[in-house]
mmCIF file of C-alpha atoms in Angstrom:
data_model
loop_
_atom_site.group_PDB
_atom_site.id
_atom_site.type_symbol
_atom_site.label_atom_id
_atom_site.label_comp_id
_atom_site.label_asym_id
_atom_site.label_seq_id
_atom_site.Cartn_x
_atom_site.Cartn_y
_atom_site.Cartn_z
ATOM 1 C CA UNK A 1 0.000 0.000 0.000
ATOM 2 C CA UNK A 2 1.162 3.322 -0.348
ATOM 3 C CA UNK A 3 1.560 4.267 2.990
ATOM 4 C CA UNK A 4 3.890 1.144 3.433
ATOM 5 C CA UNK A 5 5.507 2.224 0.858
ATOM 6 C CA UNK A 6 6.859 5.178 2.238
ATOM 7 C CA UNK A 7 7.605 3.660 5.611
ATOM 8 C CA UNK A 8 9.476 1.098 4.519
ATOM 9 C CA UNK A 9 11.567 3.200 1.998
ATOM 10 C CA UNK A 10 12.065 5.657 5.393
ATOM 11 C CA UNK A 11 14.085 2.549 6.997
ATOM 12 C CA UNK A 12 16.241 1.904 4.465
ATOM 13 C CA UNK A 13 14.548 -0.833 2.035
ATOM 14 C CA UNK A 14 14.666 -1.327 -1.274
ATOM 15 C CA UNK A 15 10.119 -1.407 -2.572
ATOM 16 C CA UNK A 16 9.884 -3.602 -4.935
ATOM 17 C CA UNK A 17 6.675 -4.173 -7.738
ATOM 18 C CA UNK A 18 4.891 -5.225 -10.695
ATOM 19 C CA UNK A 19 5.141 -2.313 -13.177
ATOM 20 C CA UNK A 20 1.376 -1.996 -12.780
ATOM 21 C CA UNK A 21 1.571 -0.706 -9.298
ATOM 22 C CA UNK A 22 4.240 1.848 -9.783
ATOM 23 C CA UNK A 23 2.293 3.274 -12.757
ATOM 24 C CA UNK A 24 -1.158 3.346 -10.987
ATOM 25 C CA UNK A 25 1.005 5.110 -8.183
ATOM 26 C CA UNK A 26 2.669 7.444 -10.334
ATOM 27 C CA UNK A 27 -0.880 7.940 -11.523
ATOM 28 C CA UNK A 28 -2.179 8.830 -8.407
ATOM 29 C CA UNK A 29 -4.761 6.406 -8.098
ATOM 30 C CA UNK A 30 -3.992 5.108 -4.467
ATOM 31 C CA UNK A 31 -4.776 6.596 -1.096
ATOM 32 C CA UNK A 32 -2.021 8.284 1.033
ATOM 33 C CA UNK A 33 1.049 9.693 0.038
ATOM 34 C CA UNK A 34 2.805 8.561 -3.000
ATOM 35 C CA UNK A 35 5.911 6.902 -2.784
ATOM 36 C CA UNK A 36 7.164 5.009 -5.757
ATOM 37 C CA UNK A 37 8.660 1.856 -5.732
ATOM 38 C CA UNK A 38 12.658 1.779 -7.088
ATOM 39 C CA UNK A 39 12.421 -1.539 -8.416
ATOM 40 C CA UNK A 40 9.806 -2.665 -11.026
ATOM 41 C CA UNK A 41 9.243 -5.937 -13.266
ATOM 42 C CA UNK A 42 7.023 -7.324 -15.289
ATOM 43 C CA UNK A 43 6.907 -10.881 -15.240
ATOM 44 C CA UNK A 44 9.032 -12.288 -12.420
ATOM 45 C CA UNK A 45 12.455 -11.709 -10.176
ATOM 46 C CA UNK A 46 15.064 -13.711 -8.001
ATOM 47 C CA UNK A 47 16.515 -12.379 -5.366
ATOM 48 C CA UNK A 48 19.437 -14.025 -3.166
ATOM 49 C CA UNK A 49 19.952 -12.943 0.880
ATOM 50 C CA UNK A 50 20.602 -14.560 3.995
ATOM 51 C CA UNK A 51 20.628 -18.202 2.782
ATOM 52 C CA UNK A 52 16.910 -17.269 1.022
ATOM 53 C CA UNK A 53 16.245 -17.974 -2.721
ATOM 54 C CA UNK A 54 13.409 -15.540 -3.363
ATOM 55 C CA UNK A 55 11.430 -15.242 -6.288
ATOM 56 C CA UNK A 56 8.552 -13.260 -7.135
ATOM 57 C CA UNK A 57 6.527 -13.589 -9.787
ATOM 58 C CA UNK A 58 3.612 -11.542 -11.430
ATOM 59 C CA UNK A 59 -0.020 -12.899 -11.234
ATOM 60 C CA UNK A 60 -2.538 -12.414 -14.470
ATOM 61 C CA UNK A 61 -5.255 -9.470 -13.783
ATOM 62 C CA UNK A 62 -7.720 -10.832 -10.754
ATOM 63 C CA UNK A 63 -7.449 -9.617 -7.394
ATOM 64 C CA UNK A 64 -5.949 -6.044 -8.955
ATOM 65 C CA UNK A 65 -4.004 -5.607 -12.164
ATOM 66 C CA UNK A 66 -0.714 -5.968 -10.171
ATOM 67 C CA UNK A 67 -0.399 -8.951 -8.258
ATOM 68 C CA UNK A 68 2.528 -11.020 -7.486
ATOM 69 C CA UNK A 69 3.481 -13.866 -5.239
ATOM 70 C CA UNK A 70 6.595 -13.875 -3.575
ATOM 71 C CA UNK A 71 8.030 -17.444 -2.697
ATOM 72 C CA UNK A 72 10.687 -18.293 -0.374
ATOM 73 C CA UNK A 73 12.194 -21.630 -2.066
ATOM 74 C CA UNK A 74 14.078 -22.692 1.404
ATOM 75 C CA UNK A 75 11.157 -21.736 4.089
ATOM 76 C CA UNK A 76 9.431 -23.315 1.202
ATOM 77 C CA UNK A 77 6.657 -20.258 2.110
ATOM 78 C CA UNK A 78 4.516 -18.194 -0.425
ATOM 79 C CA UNK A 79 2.988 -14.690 0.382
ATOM 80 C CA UNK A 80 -0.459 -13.792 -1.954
ATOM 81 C CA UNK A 81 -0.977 -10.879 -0.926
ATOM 82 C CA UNK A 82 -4.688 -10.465 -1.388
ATOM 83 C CA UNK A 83 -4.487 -12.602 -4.438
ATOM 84 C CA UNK A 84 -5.850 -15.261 -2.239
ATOM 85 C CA UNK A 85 -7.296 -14.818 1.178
ATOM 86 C CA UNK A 86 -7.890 -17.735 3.527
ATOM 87 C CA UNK A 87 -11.028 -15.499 5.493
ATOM 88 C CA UNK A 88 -13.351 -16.201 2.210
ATOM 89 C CA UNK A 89 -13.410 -16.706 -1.287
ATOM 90 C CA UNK A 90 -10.871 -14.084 -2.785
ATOM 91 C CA UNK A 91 -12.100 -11.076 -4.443
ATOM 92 C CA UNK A 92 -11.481 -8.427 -7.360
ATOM 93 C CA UNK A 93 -11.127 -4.464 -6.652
ATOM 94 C CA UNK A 94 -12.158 -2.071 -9.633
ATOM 95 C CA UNK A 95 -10.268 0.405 -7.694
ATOM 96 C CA UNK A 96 -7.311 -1.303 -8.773
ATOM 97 C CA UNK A 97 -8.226 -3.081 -12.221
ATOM 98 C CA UNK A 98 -9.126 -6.317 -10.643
ATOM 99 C CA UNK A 99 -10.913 -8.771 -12.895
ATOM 100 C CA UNK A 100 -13.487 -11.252 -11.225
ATOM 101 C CA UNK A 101 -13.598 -13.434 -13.739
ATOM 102 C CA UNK A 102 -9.088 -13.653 -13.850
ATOM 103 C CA UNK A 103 -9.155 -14.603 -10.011
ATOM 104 C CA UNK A 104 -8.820 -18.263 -10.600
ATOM 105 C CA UNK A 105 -6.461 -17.596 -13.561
ATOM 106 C CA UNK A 106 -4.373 -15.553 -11.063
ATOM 107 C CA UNK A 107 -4.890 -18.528 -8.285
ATOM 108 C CA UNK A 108 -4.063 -21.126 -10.836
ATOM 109 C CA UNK A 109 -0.564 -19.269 -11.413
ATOM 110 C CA UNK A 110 0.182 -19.837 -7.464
ATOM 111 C CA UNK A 111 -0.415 -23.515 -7.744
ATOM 112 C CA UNK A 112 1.831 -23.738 -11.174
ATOM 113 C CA UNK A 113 4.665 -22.315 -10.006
ATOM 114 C CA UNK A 114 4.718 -23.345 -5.612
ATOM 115 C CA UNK A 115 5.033 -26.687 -4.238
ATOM 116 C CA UNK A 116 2.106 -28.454 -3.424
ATOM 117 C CA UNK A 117 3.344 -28.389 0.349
ATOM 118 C CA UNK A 118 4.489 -24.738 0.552
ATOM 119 C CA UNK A 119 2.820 -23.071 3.448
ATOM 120 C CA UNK A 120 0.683 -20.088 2.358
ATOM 121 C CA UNK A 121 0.362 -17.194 3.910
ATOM 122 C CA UNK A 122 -2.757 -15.196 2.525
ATOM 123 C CA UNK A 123 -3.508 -11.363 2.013
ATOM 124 C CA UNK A 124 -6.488 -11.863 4.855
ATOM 125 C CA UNK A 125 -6.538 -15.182 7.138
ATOM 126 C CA UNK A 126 -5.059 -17.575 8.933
ATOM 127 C CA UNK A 127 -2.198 -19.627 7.319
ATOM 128 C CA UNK A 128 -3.258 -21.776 4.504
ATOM 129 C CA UNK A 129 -2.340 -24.532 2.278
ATOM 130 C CA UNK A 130 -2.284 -24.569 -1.723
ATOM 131 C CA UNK A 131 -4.882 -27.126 -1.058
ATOM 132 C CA UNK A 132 -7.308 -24.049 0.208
ATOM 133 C CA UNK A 133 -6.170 -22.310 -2.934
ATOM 134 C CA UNK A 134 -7.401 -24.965 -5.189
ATOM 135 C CA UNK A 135 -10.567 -25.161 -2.965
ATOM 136 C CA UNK A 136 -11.046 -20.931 -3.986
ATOM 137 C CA UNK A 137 -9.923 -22.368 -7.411
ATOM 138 C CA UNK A 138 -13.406 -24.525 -7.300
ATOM 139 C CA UNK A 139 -15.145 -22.224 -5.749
ATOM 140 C CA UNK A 140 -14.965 -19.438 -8.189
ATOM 141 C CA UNK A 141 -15.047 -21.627 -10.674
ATOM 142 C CA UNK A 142 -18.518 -23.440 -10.282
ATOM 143 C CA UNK A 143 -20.213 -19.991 -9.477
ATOM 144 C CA UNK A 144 -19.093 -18.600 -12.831
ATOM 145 C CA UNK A 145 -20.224 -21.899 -14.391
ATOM 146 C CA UNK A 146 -23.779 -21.200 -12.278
ATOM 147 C CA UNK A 147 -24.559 -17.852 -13.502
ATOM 148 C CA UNK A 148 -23.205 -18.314 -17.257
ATOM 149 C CA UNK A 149 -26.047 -21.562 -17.501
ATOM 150 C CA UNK A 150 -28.458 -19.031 -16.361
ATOM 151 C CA UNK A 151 -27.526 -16.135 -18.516
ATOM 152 C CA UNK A 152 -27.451 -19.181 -21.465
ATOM 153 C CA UNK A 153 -30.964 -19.276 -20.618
ATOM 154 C CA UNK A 154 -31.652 -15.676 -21.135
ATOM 155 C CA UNK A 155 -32.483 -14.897 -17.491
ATOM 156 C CA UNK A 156 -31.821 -11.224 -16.599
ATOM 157 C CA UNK A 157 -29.838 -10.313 -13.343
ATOM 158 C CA UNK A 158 -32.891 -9.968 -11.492
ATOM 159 C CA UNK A 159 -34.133 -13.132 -12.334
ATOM 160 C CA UNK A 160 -30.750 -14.992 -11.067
ATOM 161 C CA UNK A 161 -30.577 -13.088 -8.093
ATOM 162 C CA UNK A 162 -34.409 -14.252 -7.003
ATOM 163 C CA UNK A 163 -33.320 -17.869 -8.043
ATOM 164 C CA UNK A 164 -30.151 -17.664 -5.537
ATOM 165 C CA UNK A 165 -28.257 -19.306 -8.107
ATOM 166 C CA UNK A 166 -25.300 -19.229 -5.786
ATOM 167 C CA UNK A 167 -26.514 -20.008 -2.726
ATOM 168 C CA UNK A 168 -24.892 -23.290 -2.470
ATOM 169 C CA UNK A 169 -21.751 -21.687 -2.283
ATOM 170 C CA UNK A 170 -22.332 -19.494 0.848
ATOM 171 C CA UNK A 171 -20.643 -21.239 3.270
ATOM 172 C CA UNK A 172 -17.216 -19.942 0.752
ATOM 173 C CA UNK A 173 -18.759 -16.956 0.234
ATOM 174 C CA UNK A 174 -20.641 -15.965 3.243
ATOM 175 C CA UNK A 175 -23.479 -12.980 2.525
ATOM 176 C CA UNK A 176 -21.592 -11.631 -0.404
ATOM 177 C CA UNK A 177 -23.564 -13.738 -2.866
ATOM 178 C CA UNK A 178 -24.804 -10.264 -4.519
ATOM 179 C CA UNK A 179 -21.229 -8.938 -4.859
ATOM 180 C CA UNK A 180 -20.304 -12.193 -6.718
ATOM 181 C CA UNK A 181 -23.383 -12.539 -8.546
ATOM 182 C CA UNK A 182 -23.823 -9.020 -9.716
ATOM 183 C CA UNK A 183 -20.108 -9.374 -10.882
ATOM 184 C CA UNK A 184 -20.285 -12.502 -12.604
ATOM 185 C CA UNK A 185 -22.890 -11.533 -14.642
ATOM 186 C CA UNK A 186 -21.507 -8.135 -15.484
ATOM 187 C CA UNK A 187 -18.697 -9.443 -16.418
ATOM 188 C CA UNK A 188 -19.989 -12.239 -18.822
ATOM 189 C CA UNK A 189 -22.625 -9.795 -20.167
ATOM 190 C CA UNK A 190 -19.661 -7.662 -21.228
ATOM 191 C CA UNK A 191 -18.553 -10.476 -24.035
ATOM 192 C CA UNK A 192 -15.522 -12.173 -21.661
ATOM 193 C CA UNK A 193 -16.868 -15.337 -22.389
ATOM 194 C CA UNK A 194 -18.013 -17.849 -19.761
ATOM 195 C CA UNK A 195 -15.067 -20.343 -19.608
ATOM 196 C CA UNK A 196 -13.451 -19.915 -16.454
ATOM 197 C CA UNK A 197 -10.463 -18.294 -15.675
ATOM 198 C CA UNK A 198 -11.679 -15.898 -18.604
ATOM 199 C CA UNK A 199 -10.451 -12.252 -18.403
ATOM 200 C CA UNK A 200 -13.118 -9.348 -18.286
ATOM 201 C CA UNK A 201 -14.927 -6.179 -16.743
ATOM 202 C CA UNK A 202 -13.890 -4.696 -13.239
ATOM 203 C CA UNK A 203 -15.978 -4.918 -10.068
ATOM 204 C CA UNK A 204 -15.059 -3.962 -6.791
ATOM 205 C CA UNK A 205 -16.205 -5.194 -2.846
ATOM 206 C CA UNK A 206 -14.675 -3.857 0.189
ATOM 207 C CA UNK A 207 -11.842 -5.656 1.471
ATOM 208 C CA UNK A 208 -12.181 -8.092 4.907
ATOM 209 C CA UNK A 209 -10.122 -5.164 6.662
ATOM 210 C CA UNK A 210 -8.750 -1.590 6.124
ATOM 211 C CA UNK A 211 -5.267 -2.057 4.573
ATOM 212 C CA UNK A 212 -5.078 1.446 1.976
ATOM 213 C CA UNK A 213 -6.402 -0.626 -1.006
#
């Protein structure tokens, strides 16, 4: 976040980041003050310290349209960030380009490139597993799949939200079933497609806690 940004550049550290971020910073579309990061890439990086191979690696558009894991190869440990959260199903924020319909693309990339035993430690949550990353993988999954049959039928939003279409998904989702729905079928109405782990439009729900996104 921004704010971390500038704290962490204040003691002495090097900020790292997908080119996306710096350019949505430079931008100025992210709260607080804006510090820019002095490091930037666009696909993914290795660094070397302490004993640590660390490599961090861009995600495709989902969460936001600058993502990246970062994966300790020793501790044998990935960091999401909020590309996965371990609180509920993972999300997308239009304030920062996310894609609903690229969150299990983005997930997808986690489980490609990090052992299947690496610890995960999420954006929002508890410590995970990759195995609760393929379980969001699932999850997102089979609600797209729900909402595109019902769109394939020509029923209008309304219509799928009365039919609670995803309400066998709430105990992943909790009460957001209309941020999902709404989103999934905005999305797919705007010509994405309805395979999953399509790209398409933004949509945006407010993050578990207050961290400056």
């Amino acid at each position: 976040t921004c704010g971390c940004h500038r704290t962490f550049q204040a003691a002495g550290a090097t900020v790292v980041s997908t080119v996306n971020v710096r350019a949505r910073l430079e931008a100025g579309t992210c709260d607080g003050v804006k510090t820019l990061p002095t490091v930037t890439f666009d696909r993914e990086m290795t660094f070397y310290f302490d004993d640590e191979e660390v490599r961090v690696v861009a995600l495709p558009v989902g969460h936001t349209d600058g993502d990246a894991l970062v994966y300790f190869r020793k501790a044998n440990v990935v960091a999401t960030g909020d590309a996965f959260v371990s609180l509920k199903t993972p999300f997308s924020s239009k304030y920062a380009g996310g894609k609903l319909l690229g969150l299990s693309g983005a997930l997808r990339r986690i489980v490609e490139r990090v052992p299947a035993d690496a610890k995960v430690i999420p954006g929002h949550g508890p410590e995970a597993t990759i195995a609760d990353v393929q379980q969001a993988i699932r999850t997102l999954d089979e609600m797209q799949a729900a909402v595109a049959a019902q769109m394939k039928q020509g029923k209008t939003l309304d219509e799928v939200t009365a039919a609670h279409v995803l309400a066998p998904w709430k105990p992943f989702i909790g009460d957001d079933e209309a941020f999902y729905l709404r989103n999934f079928y905005a999305e797919l109405e705007g010509g994405s497609g309805a395979a999953p782990a399509a790209g398409g439009a933004t949509s945006q729900r407010p993050a578990p806690e207050s961290n400056g996104r």
